[in-house]
Amino acid sequence: EVQLLESGGGLVQPGGSLRLSCVGSGYTFDTSAMSWVRQAPGKGLEWVSAISGSGYSSYFGDSVKGRFTTSRDNSKNTLYLQMNSLRAEDTAIYFCAKEDSRIVGNNRMDYWGQGTLVTVSS
Amino acid sequence: QSALTQPASVSGSPGQSITISCTGTSSDVGVYNYVSWYQKHPGEAPKLVIHDVTTRPSGVSNRFSGSKSGNTASLTISGLQAEDEADYYCSSFTSSSLYVFGTGTKVTVL
């Protein structure tokens, strides 16, 4: 059974940093590209970033470009999202999602984690 | 990259069919067939119900179907059931930033 488990969320002050993790199990981790998607309170889904199965290619949404980075350690079946210069508008539940292809771009997020809450507030 | 446009809400009685629209541009929905639909119940993870405009993943009810015409994609739920009450989001590949989601549609079963 495919499972994705996010962690690392919490309360952080504006301008601060946080690193989220997502551990995958039940499949061969490096055969799937991964995405981060967030949902602010009372709002819709927003795609944040994606990374290829190898980790060599990564992409970011305009609202986080230059502040967030994503990486993966395939030996640990773990995906990361490093969030810097956090703003109040980054407050959201952050979901990791598995894509059904090694490469990024087919927009088929077939499994999702339950999410981790990030709150940016002073 | 602006979000794809969906109606805020759609409702129907049990057994009826409803259709949710998703309007994009010639940079996303209009030129790529990488359009997906996700069902999200409150407090749960999103679930993929349609990908590549019309394809249902294994295990998804055949009451869900997708289509596209020009810059607008659509999700139809036939034989509406109480369990279909949820938020639905479309998503597309886009030439500008990779992926974009729709604004979301709340489906209510009357």
Coordinates of N, CA and C in Angstrom, one line a residue:
Chain A
E1 N 0.8 -1.2 0.0 CA 0.0 0.0 0.0 C 0.9 1.2 0.0
V2 N 0.6 2.1 -0.9 CA 1.4 3.4 -1.0 C 0.9 4.3 0.1
Q3 N 1.9 4.8 0.8 CA 1.7 5.8 1.9 C 2.7 6.9 1.8
L4 N 2.2 8.1 2.1 CA 3.0 9.3 2.2 C 2.7 10.0 3.5
L5 N 3.8 10.3 4.2 CA 3.6 10.9 5.6 C 4.5 12.2 5.7
E6 N 3.8 13.3 5.8 CA 4.5 14.6 5.9 C 4.8 14.9 7.4
S7 N 5.8 15.7 7.6 CA 6.1 16.1 9.0 C 6.9 17.4 8.9
G8 N 7.1 18.1 10.0 CA 7.9 19.3 10.1 C 7.1 20.6 10.1
G9 N 5.8 20.5 10.1 CA 5.0 21.7 10.2 C 5.0 22.3 11.6
G10 N 4.5 23.5 11.7 CA 4.5 24.2 13.0 C 4.3 25.7 12.9
L11 N 4.5 26.3 14.0 CA 4.4 27.8 14.1 C 5.8 28.4 13.9
V12 N 5.8 29.4 13.0 CA 7.1 30.1 12.7 C 6.8 31.6 12.5
Q13 N 7.8 32.4 12.9 CA 7.6 33.8 12.8 C 7.8 34.3 11.3
P14 N 7.2 35.4 11.0 CA 7.5 35.9 9.6 C 8.9 36.2 9.4
G15 N 9.4 35.8 8.3 CA 10.8 35.9 7.9 C 11.6 34.7 8.3
G16 N 11.0 33.8 9.0 CA 11.7 32.6 9.5 C 11.7 31.5 8.4
S17 N 12.3 30.3 8.8 CA 12.5 29.2 8.0 C 11.9 27.9 8.6
L18 N 11.6 27.0 7.7 CA 11.0 25.7 8.2 C 11.3 24.7 7.1
R19 N 11.6 23.4 7.5 CA 11.8 22.4 6.5 C 10.8 21.3 6.7
L20 N 10.0 21.0 5.7 CA 9.1 19.9 5.7 C 9.7 18.7 5.1
S21 N 9.2 17.5 5.6 CA 9.6 16.2 5.1 C 8.4 15.4 4.7
C22 N 8.6 14.5 3.7 CA 7.6 13.6 3.3 C 8.2 12.2 3.0
V23 N 7.8 11.2 3.8 CA 8.4 9.9 3.6 C 7.4 9.0 2.9
G24 N 7.9 8.4 1.8 CA 7.1 7.5 1.0 C 7.4 6.1 1.3
S25 N 6.3 5.3 1.2 CA 6.5 3.8 1.4 C 5.5 3.1 0.5
G26 N 5.8 1.8 0.3 CA 4.9 1.0 -0.5 C 5.1 1.0 -2.0
Y27 N 6.1 1.7 -2.4 CA 6.5 1.8 -3.9 C 7.9 2.1 -4.0
T28 N 8.5 2.0 -5.2 CA 9.9 2.4 -5.4 C 10.0 3.9 -5.6
F29 N 10.5 4.5 -4.5 CA 10.4 6.0 -4.4 C 11.0 6.7 -5.6
D30 N 12.1 6.3 -6.1 CA 12.8 7.1 -7.1 C 12.1 6.9 -8.5
T31 N 11.1 6.1 -8.6 CA 10.4 6.0 -9.9 C 9.3 7.0 -10.1
S32 N 9.1 7.9 -9.0 CA 8.0 8.8 -9.1 C 8.5 10.3 -8.8
A33 N 8.1 11.2 -9.7 CA 8.2 12.6 -9.4 C 7.3 12.9 -8.3
M34 N 7.6 14.0 -7.6 CA 6.8 14.4 -6.4 C 6.5 15.9 -6.5
S35 N 5.3 16.2 -5.9 CA 4.9 17.6 -5.8 C 4.5 18.0 -4.4
W36 N 4.6 19.3 -4.1 CA 4.1 19.9 -2.9 C 2.9 20.7 -3.3
V37 N 1.8 20.6 -2.6 CA 0.6 21.4 -2.9 C 0.1 21.9 -1.6
R38 N -0.4 23.1 -1.5 CA -0.8 23.7 -0.2 C -2.2 24.2 -0.3
Q39 N -2.8 24.3 0.9 CA -4.2 24.8 1.0 C -4.3 25.7 2.2
A40 N -4.4 27.0 1.9 CA -4.5 28.0 2.9 C -5.9 27.8 3.6
P41 N -6.1 28.3 4.8 CA -7.4 28.2 5.5 C -8.5 28.7 4.7
G42 N -9.5 27.9 4.4 CA -10.7 28.4 3.7 C -10.5 28.7 2.2
K43 N -9.3 28.3 1.7 CA -9.0 28.6 0.3 C -8.8 27.3 -0.5
G44 N -8.5 27.4 -1.8 CA -8.4 26.2 -2.6 C -6.9 25.7 -2.6
L45 N -6.8 24.7 -3.5 CA -5.4 24.1 -3.6 C -4.5 25.0 -4.5
E46 N -3.3 25.0 -4.1 CA -2.3 25.8 -4.8 C -1.0 24.9 -5.0
W47 N -0.6 24.7 -6.3 CA 0.6 23.9 -6.5 C 1.8 24.8 -6.1
V48 N 2.7 24.1 -5.4 CA 3.9 24.8 -4.8 C 5.2 24.5 -5.6
S49 N 5.5 23.2 -5.7 CA 6.7 22.8 -6.3 C 6.6 21.3 -6.8
A50 N 7.6 21.0 -7.7 CA 7.7 19.6 -8.1 C 9.1 19.3 -8.4
I51 N 9.4 18.0 -8.2 CA 10.8 17.5 -8.5 C 10.7 16.2 -9.1
S52 N 11.7 15.9 -10.1 CA 11.7 14.7 -10.8 C 12.1 13.5 -9.9
G53 N 12.0 12.3 -10.4 CA 12.3 11.1 -9.6 C 13.8 11.1 -9.3
S54 N 14.7 11.6 -10.1 CA 16.1 11.6 -9.9 C 16.5 12.7 -9.0
G55 N 15.7 13.8 -8.9 CA 16.0 14.9 -8.1 C 16.7 16.0 -8.9
Y56 N 17.0 15.7 -10.2 CA 17.8 16.7 -11.0 C 17.0 17.9 -11.5
S57 N 15.7 17.7 -11.6 CA 14.9 18.8 -12.1 C 13.9 19.2 -11.1
S58 N 13.7 20.5 -10.8 CA 12.7 21.0 -9.9 C 12.1 22.3 -10.4
Y59 N 10.8 22.5 -10.0 CA 10.0 23.6 -10.5 C 9.3 24.2 -9.3
F60 N 8.9 25.5 -9.5 CA 8.3 26.2 -8.4 C 7.2 27.1 -8.9
G61 N 6.2 27.3 -8.1 CA 5.1 28.3 -8.4 C 5.6 29.7 -8.2
D62 N 5.0 30.6 -8.9 CA 5.5 32.0 -8.8 C 5.5 32.6 -7.4
S63 N 4.5 32.2 -6.6 CA 4.4 32.8 -5.2 C 5.5 32.3 -4.3
V64 N 6.3 31.3 -4.6 CA 7.3 30.8 -3.7 C 8.7 30.8 -4.4
K65 N 8.8 31.1 -5.6 CA 10.0 31.1 -6.4 C 11.0 32.0 -5.7
G66 N 12.2 31.5 -5.5 CA 13.3 32.3 -4.8 C 13.3 32.2 -3.3
R67 N 12.2 31.6 -2.7 CA 12.2 31.5 -1.3 C 12.1 30.0 -0.8
F68 N 11.5 29.2 -1.6 CA 11.4 27.7 -1.3 C 12.4 26.9 -2.2
T69 N 12.9 25.9 -1.7 CA 13.6 24.9 -2.5 C 13.1 23.5 -2.2
T70 N 13.3 22.6 -3.1 CA 12.8 21.2 -2.9 C 14.0 20.3 -3.2
S71 N 14.0 19.2 -2.5 CA 15.1 18.2 -2.7 C 14.5 16.8 -2.3
R72 N 15.3 15.8 -2.6 CA 14.9 14.5 -2.2 C 16.1 13.6 -1.9
D73 N 16.0 12.7 -1.0 CA 17.0 11.7 -0.7 C 16.4 10.4 -1.0
N74 N 16.7 9.8 -2.1 CA 16.0 8.6 -2.5 C 16.5 7.4 -1.7
S75 N 17.7 7.5 -1.1 CA 18.2 6.4 -0.2 C 17.3 6.4 1.1
K76 N 16.7 7.5 1.4 CA 15.8 7.5 2.6 C 14.3 7.6 2.3
N77 N 14.0 7.5 1.0 CA 12.6 7.6 0.5 C 12.0 8.9 1.1
T78 N 12.7 10.0 1.1 CA 12.2 11.2 1.7 C 12.3 12.4 0.7
L79 N 11.3 13.2 0.7 CA 11.1 14.4 0.0 C 11.2 15.6 1.0
Y80 N 11.8 16.7 0.6 CA 11.9 17.8 1.5 C 11.4 19.1 0.8
L81 N 10.9 20.0 1.6 CA 10.6 21.4 1.1 C 11.2 22.3 2.1
Q82 N 12.2 23.1 1.7 CA 12.9 24.1 2.5 C 12.2 25.4 2.3
M83 N 11.6 26.0 3.3 CA 10.9 27.2 3.2 C 11.6 28.3 3.9
N84 N 12.0 29.3 3.2 CA 12.7 30.5 3.8 C 11.9 31.8 3.6
S85 N 12.3 32.8 4.3 CA 11.6 34.1 4.2 C 10.1 33.9 4.3
L86 N 9.6 33.2 5.2 CA 8.2 32.9 5.3 C 7.3 34.1 5.6
R87 N 6.2 34.1 5.0 CA 5.2 35.2 5.1 C 3.9 34.7 5.7
A88 N 3.1 35.6 6.2 CA 1.8 35.2 6.7 C 1.0 34.4 5.7
E89 N 1.1 34.8 4.4 CA 0.3 34.2 3.3 C 0.8 32.8 3.0
D90 N 1.9 32.3 3.6 CA 2.4 31.0 3.4 C 1.7 30.0 4.4
T91 N 0.9 30.6 5.3 CA 0.1 29.7 6.2 C -0.8 28.8 5.5
A92 N -0.7 27.5 5.7 CA -1.5 26.5 4.9 C -1.2 25.1 5.4
I93 N -2.0 24.2 5.0 CA -1.7 22.8 5.1 C -0.9 22.4 3.8
Y94 N 0.3 21.8 4.0 CA 1.1 21.4 2.9 C 1.0 19.9 2.7
F95 N 0.6 19.5 1.5 CA 0.5 18.1 1.1 C 1.7 17.8 0.2
C96 N 2.2 16.6 0.4 CA 3.1 16.0 -0.7 C 2.2 15.0 -1.5
A97 N 2.6 15.0 -2.8 CA 1.8 14.1 -3.7 C 2.8 13.4 -4.6
K98 N 2.5 12.1 -4.9 CA 3.3 11.3 -5.7 C 2.7 11.4 -7.2
E99 N 3.6 11.5 -8.1 CA 3.1 11.5 -9.5 C 3.4 10.1 -10.1
D100 N 2.7 9.7 -11.1 CA 2.8 8.3 -11.6 C 3.8 8.2 -12.7
S101 N 4.8 9.1 -12.7 CA 5.8 9.1 -13.7 C 7.1 9.6 -13.1
R102 N 8.3 9.1 -13.6 CA 9.6 9.5 -13.1 C 9.8 11.0 -13.4
I103 N 9.3 11.4 -14.5 CA 9.5 12.8 -15.0 C 8.4 13.7 -14.6
V104 N 8.6 14.9 -14.4 CA 7.6 15.9 -14.1 C 6.9 16.4 -15.3
G105 N 5.6 16.6 -15.2 CA 4.8 17.2 -16.3 C 3.5 16.5 -16.7
N106 N 3.3 15.3 -16.2 CA 2.0 14.7 -16.7 C 0.8 15.0 -15.8
N107 N 1.1 15.7 -14.7 CA 0.0 16.2 -13.9 C -0.9 15.1 -13.4
R108 N -0.3 13.9 -13.0 CA -1.1 12.8 -12.5 C -0.6 12.5 -11.1
M109 N -1.2 13.3 -10.1 CA -0.9 13.1 -8.7 C -1.7 12.0 -8.1
D110 N -1.2 10.8 -8.1 CA -2.1 9.6 -7.8 C -2.2 9.2 -6.3
Y111 N -1.3 9.7 -5.5 CA -1.4 9.5 -4.1 C -0.9 10.7 -3.4
W112 N -1.6 11.0 -2.2 CA -1.3 12.2 -1.5 C -1.2 11.8 0.0
G113 N -0.4 12.6 0.7 CA -0.3 12.5 2.1 C -1.5 13.2 2.8
Q114 N -1.5 13.2 4.1 CA -2.6 13.8 4.9 C -2.3 15.3 5.1
G115 N -1.1 15.7 4.9 CA -0.7 17.1 5.1 C -0.1 17.5 6.4
T116 N 0.6 18.6 6.5 CA 1.2 19.1 7.7 C 0.9 20.6 7.7
L117 N 0.5 21.1 8.8 CA 0.1 22.5 8.9 C 1.3 23.4 9.3
V118 N 1.4 24.5 8.5 CA 2.4 25.5 8.7 C 1.7 26.8 9.0
T119 N 2.0 27.4 10.1 CA 1.4 28.7 10.5 C 2.5 29.7 10.7
V120 N 2.4 30.8 9.9 CA 3.4 31.9 10.0 C 2.7 33.1 10.7
S121 N 3.2 33.3 11.9 CA 2.6 34.4 12.7 C 3.5 34.8 13.8
S122 N 3.4 36.1 14.1 CA 4.2 36.6 15.2 C 3.5 36.5 16.6
Chain B
Q1 N 0.8 33.2 -12.7 CA -0.2 32.3 -13.3 C -1.5 32.3 -12.5
S2 N -2.5 32.7 -13.1 CA -3.8 32.8 -12.4 C -4.5 31.4 -12.4
A3 N -5.3 31.2 -11.3 CA -6.0 29.9 -11.1 C -7.0 29.7 -12.3
L4 N -7.2 28.5 -12.6 CA -8.3 28.2 -13.6 C -9.6 28.5 -12.9
T5 N -10.6 28.9 -13.7 CA -11.9 29.4 -13.2 C -12.9 28.2 -13.1
Q6 N -13.4 28.0 -11.9 CA -14.5 27.0 -11.7 C -15.7 27.7 -11.0
P7 N -16.9 27.2 -11.2 CA -18.0 27.8 -10.4 C -17.8 27.5 -8.9
A8 N -18.2 28.4 -8.1 CA -18.0 28.2 -6.7 C -18.8 27.0 -6.1
S9 N -20.0 26.8 -6.7 CA -20.8 25.7 -6.2 C -21.7 25.2 -7.2
V10 N -22.0 23.9 -7.1 CA -22.9 23.2 -8.0 C -23.7 22.2 -7.1
S11 N -25.0 22.1 -7.3 CA -25.8 21.2 -6.5 C -26.7 20.3 -7.4
G12 N -27.1 19.2 -6.8 CA -28.0 18.3 -7.6 C -28.7 17.4 -6.6
S13 N -29.8 16.8 -7.0 CA -30.5 15.8 -6.2 C -29.8 14.4 -6.5
P14 N -30.0 13.5 -5.5 CA -29.5 12.1 -5.7 C -30.0 11.5 -7.0
G15 N -29.1 10.9 -7.8 CA -29.5 10.3 -9.0 C -29.4 11.2 -10.2
Q16 N -29.3 12.5 -10.0 CA -29.1 13.4 -11.1 C -27.7 13.5 -11.6
S17 N -27.5 14.2 -12.7 CA -26.1 14.4 -13.2 C -25.8 15.9 -13.1
I18 N -24.5 16.2 -12.7 CA -24.1 17.5 -12.7 C -22.8 17.7 -13.4
T19 N -22.5 18.9 -13.9 CA -21.3 19.1 -14.6 C -20.5 20.3 -14.1
I20 N -19.3 20.2 -13.8 CA -18.4 21.3 -13.3 C -17.5 21.7 -14.4
S21 N -17.5 23.0 -14.7 CA -16.6 23.6 -15.7 C -15.3 24.1 -15.1
C22 N -14.3 24.1 -16.0 CA -13.0 24.6 -15.6 C -12.4 25.3 -16.8
T23 N -12.3 26.6 -16.7 CA -11.9 27.5 -17.8 C -10.5 28.0 -17.6
G24 N -9.7 27.7 -18.6 CA -8.3 28.2 -18.6 C -8.0 29.1 -19.8
T25 N -6.8 28.9 -20.3 CA -6.4 29.8 -21.4 C -5.6 28.9 -22.5
S26 N -5.2 29.6 -23.5 CA -4.4 28.9 -24.5 C -3.0 28.6 -24.1
S27 N -2.7 28.9 -22.8 CA -1.4 28.5 -22.2 C -1.5 27.2 -21.4
D28 N -2.7 26.8 -21.1 CA -2.9 25.6 -20.3 C -3.9 24.6 -20.8
V29 N -5.2 24.8 -20.3 CA -6.2 23.8 -20.7 C -6.4 23.8 -22.3
G30 N -6.3 24.9 -22.9 CA -6.5 25.0 -24.3 C -5.5 24.2 -25.2
V31 N -4.3 24.0 -24.7 CA -3.3 23.4 -25.6 C -2.7 22.1 -25.0
Y32 N -3.0 21.8 -23.8 CA -2.4 20.5 -23.2 C -3.6 19.6 -22.8
N33 N -3.4 18.3 -22.9 CA -4.3 17.3 -22.5 C -4.0 16.8 -21.1
Y34 N -3.1 17.5 -20.4 CA -2.7 17.1 -19.0 C -3.6 17.8 -18.0
V35 N -4.9 17.5 -18.2 CA -5.9 18.0 -17.3 C -6.4 17.0 -16.3
S36 N -6.3 17.3 -15.0 CA -6.8 16.3 -14.0 C -7.8 16.9 -13.1
W37 N -8.6 16.0 -12.5 CA -9.6 16.5 -11.5 C -9.4 15.7 -10.2
Y38 N -9.6 16.5 -9.1 CA -9.4 15.9 -7.8 C -10.6 16.2 -6.9
Q39 N -11.0 15.2 -6.1 CA -12.1 15.2 -5.2 C -11.4 15.4 -3.8
K40 N -12.0 16.3 -3.0 CA -11.4 16.5 -1.7 C -12.6 16.7 -0.7
H41 N -12.6 15.7 0.3 CA -13.5 15.8 1.4 C -12.8 16.6 2.5
P42 N -13.6 17.3 3.3 CA -13.0 18.1 4.4 C -12.1 17.3 5.3
G43 N -10.9 17.7 5.6 CA -10.0 17.0 6.5 C -9.3 15.8 5.9
E44 N -9.5 15.6 4.6 CA -8.9 14.4 4.0 C -8.0 14.9 2.9
A45 N -7.1 14.0 2.4 CA -6.3 14.2 1.3 C -7.0 14.3 0.0
P46 N -6.6 15.1 -1.0 CA -7.3 15.0 -2.3 C -7.1 13.6 -2.9
K47 N -8.1 13.3 -3.8 CA -8.1 12.0 -4.5 C -8.2 12.3 -6.0
L48 N -7.4 11.7 -6.8 CA -7.4 11.8 -8.2 C -8.6 11.1 -8.8
V49 N -9.5 11.7 -9.5 CA -10.7 11.0 -10.1 C -10.6 11.0 -11.6
I50 N -9.9 11.9 -12.3 CA -9.8 12.0 -13.7 C -8.4 12.5 -14.0
H51 N -7.7 11.9 -15.0 CA -6.4 12.5 -15.5 C -6.4 12.4 -17.0
D52 N -5.5 13.2 -17.6 CA -5.5 13.2 -19.1 C -6.8 13.5 -19.7
V53 N -7.5 14.4 -19.2 CA -8.8 14.9 -19.6 C -10.0 14.0 -19.4
T54 N -9.8 12.7 -19.8 CA -10.9 11.8 -19.8 C -10.7 10.4 -19.1
T55 N -9.5 10.2 -18.6 CA -9.1 8.9 -18.1 C -9.4 8.7 -16.6
R56 N -10.1 7.7 -16.2 CA -10.4 7.4 -14.8 C -9.4 6.4 -14.3
P57 N -8.8 6.8 -13.1 CA -7.8 5.8 -12.5 C -8.6 4.6 -12.1
S58 N -7.8 3.5 -11.9 CA -8.4 2.3 -11.4 C -9.1 2.5 -10.1
G59 N -10.3 2.0 -9.9 CA -11.0 2.1 -8.6 C -11.9 3.3 -8.5
V60 N -11.8 4.2 -9.5 CA -12.7 5.4 -9.5 C -14.0 5.0 -10.2
S61 N -15.1 5.3 -9.6 CA -16.5 5.0 -10.1 C -16.6 5.5 -11.6
N62 N -17.3 4.7 -12.4 CA -17.5 5.1 -13.8 C -18.6 6.2 -13.9
R63 N -19.1 6.6 -12.7 CA -20.0 7.8 -12.7 C -19.3 9.1 -13.0
F64 N -18.0 9.1 -12.9 CA -17.2 10.3 -13.1 C -16.6 10.2 -14.5
S65 N -16.8 11.3 -15.3 CA -16.3 11.4 -16.6 C -15.8 12.8 -16.9
G66 N -14.8 12.9 -17.8 CA -14.2 14.2 -18.1 C -14.2 14.4 -19.6
S67 N -14.2 15.7 -20.0 CA -14.1 16.1 -21.3 C -13.5 17.5 -21.5
K68 N -13.2 17.9 -22.7 CA -12.6 19.2 -22.9 C -13.1 19.8 -24.3
S69 N -13.3 21.1 -24.3 CA -13.6 21.8 -25.5 C -12.9 23.1 -25.5
G70 N -12.0 23.4 -26.4 CA -11.3 24.6 -26.4 C -10.6 24.9 -25.1
N71 N -10.8 26.0 -24.4 CA -10.1 26.3 -23.2 C -10.8 25.9 -21.9
T72 N -11.9 25.1 -22.1 CA -12.7 24.7 -21.0 C -12.8 23.1 -20.9
A73 N -12.4 22.7 -19.7 CA -12.5 21.2 -19.4 C -13.8 21.1 -18.5
S74 N -14.3 19.9 -18.4 CA -15.5 19.6 -17.6 C -15.5 18.3 -17.0
L75 N -16.0 18.2 -15.8 CA -16.2 17.0 -15.0 C -17.7 16.8 -14.8
T76 N -18.1 15.6 -15.2 CA -19.5 15.2 -15.1 C -19.6 14.1 -14.1
I77 N -20.5 14.3 -13.1 CA -20.8 13.2 -12.2 C -22.3 12.8 -12.4
S78 N -22.4 11.5 -12.8 CA -23.8 11.0 -13.1 C -24.3 10.2 -11.9
G79 N -25.6 10.0 -11.8 CA -26.1 9.2 -10.7 C -25.6 9.7 -9.4
L80 N -25.8 11.0 -9.2 CA -25.2 11.7 -8.0 C -25.6 10.9 -6.7
Q81 N -24.6 10.7 -5.8 CA -24.8 10.1 -4.6 C -24.3 11.0 -3.4
A82 N -24.8 10.7 -2.2 CA -24.4 11.5 -1.1 C -22.9 11.6 -0.8
E83 N -22.2 10.5 -1.1 CA -20.8 10.4 -0.9 C -20.0 11.3 -1.9
D84 N -20.7 11.8 -2.9 CA -20.0 12.7 -3.9 C -20.0 14.1 -3.4
E85 N -20.6 14.4 -2.3 CA -20.6 15.8 -1.7 C -19.2 16.0 -1.3
A86 N -18.5 17.0 -1.9 CA -17.1 17.3 -1.6 C -16.7 18.5 -2.4
D87 N -15.5 18.9 -2.3 CA -14.9 20.0 -3.1 C -14.2 19.3 -4.3
Y88 N -14.3 19.9 -5.5 CA -13.6 19.4 -6.6 C -12.7 20.4 -7.3
Y89 N -11.5 20.0 -7.6 CA -10.5 20.9 -8.2 C -10.0 20.4 -9.5
C90 N -10.0 21.2 -10.6 CA -9.3 20.8 -11.8 C -7.9 21.3 -11.7
S91 N -7.1 20.7 -12.6 CA -5.6 21.1 -12.6 C -5.1 20.9 -14.0
S92 N -4.2 21.7 -14.4 CA -3.7 21.6 -15.8 C -2.2 21.8 -15.8
F93 N -1.5 21.2 -16.7 CA -0.1 21.6 -17.0 C -0.2 23.0 -17.7
T94 N 0.8 23.8 -17.4 CA 0.8 25.1 -18.0 C 2.2 25.5 -18.5
S95 N 2.3 26.2 -19.6 CA 3.6 26.5 -20.1 C 4.3 27.5 -19.3
S96 N 3.7 28.2 -18.4 CA 4.3 29.2 -17.6 C 5.0 28.8 -16.3
S97 N 4.3 27.9 -15.5 CA 5.0 27.5 -14.3 C 4.9 26.1 -13.9
L98 N 4.4 25.3 -14.8 CA 4.3 23.8 -14.7 C 2.8 23.4 -14.4
Y99 N 2.3 23.6 -13.2 CA 0.9 23.2 -12.9 C 0.1 24.4 -12.3
V100 N -1.2 24.3 -12.6 CA -2.1 25.3 -12.0 C -3.4 24.6 -11.6
F101 N -3.9 24.9 -10.5 CA -5.2 24.4 -10.0 C -6.3 25.3 -10.3
G102 N -7.5 24.8 -10.3 CA -8.7 25.6 -10.4 C -9.1 26.2 -9.1
T103 N -10.1 27.1 -9.1 CA -10.5 27.8 -7.9 C -11.3 26.9 -7.0
G104 N -11.8 25.8 -7.5 CA -12.5 24.8 -6.6 C -14.0 25.0 -6.7
T105 N -14.7 23.9 -6.7 CA -16.2 23.9 -6.7 C -16.7 23.0 -5.6
K106 N -17.6 23.5 -4.8 CA -18.3 22.8 -3.8 C -19.5 22.1 -4.3
V107 N -19.5 20.8 -4.3 CA -20.7 20.0 -4.8 C -21.6 19.7 -3.6
T108 N -22.8 20.0 -3.7 CA -23.8 19.7 -2.6 C -24.9 18.8 -3.2
V109 N -25.1 17.7 -2.4 CA -26.2 16.8 -2.8 C -27.4 17.1 -2.0
L110 N -28.4 17.6 -2.7 CA -29.6 18.1 -2.0 C -30.4 17.0 -1.3

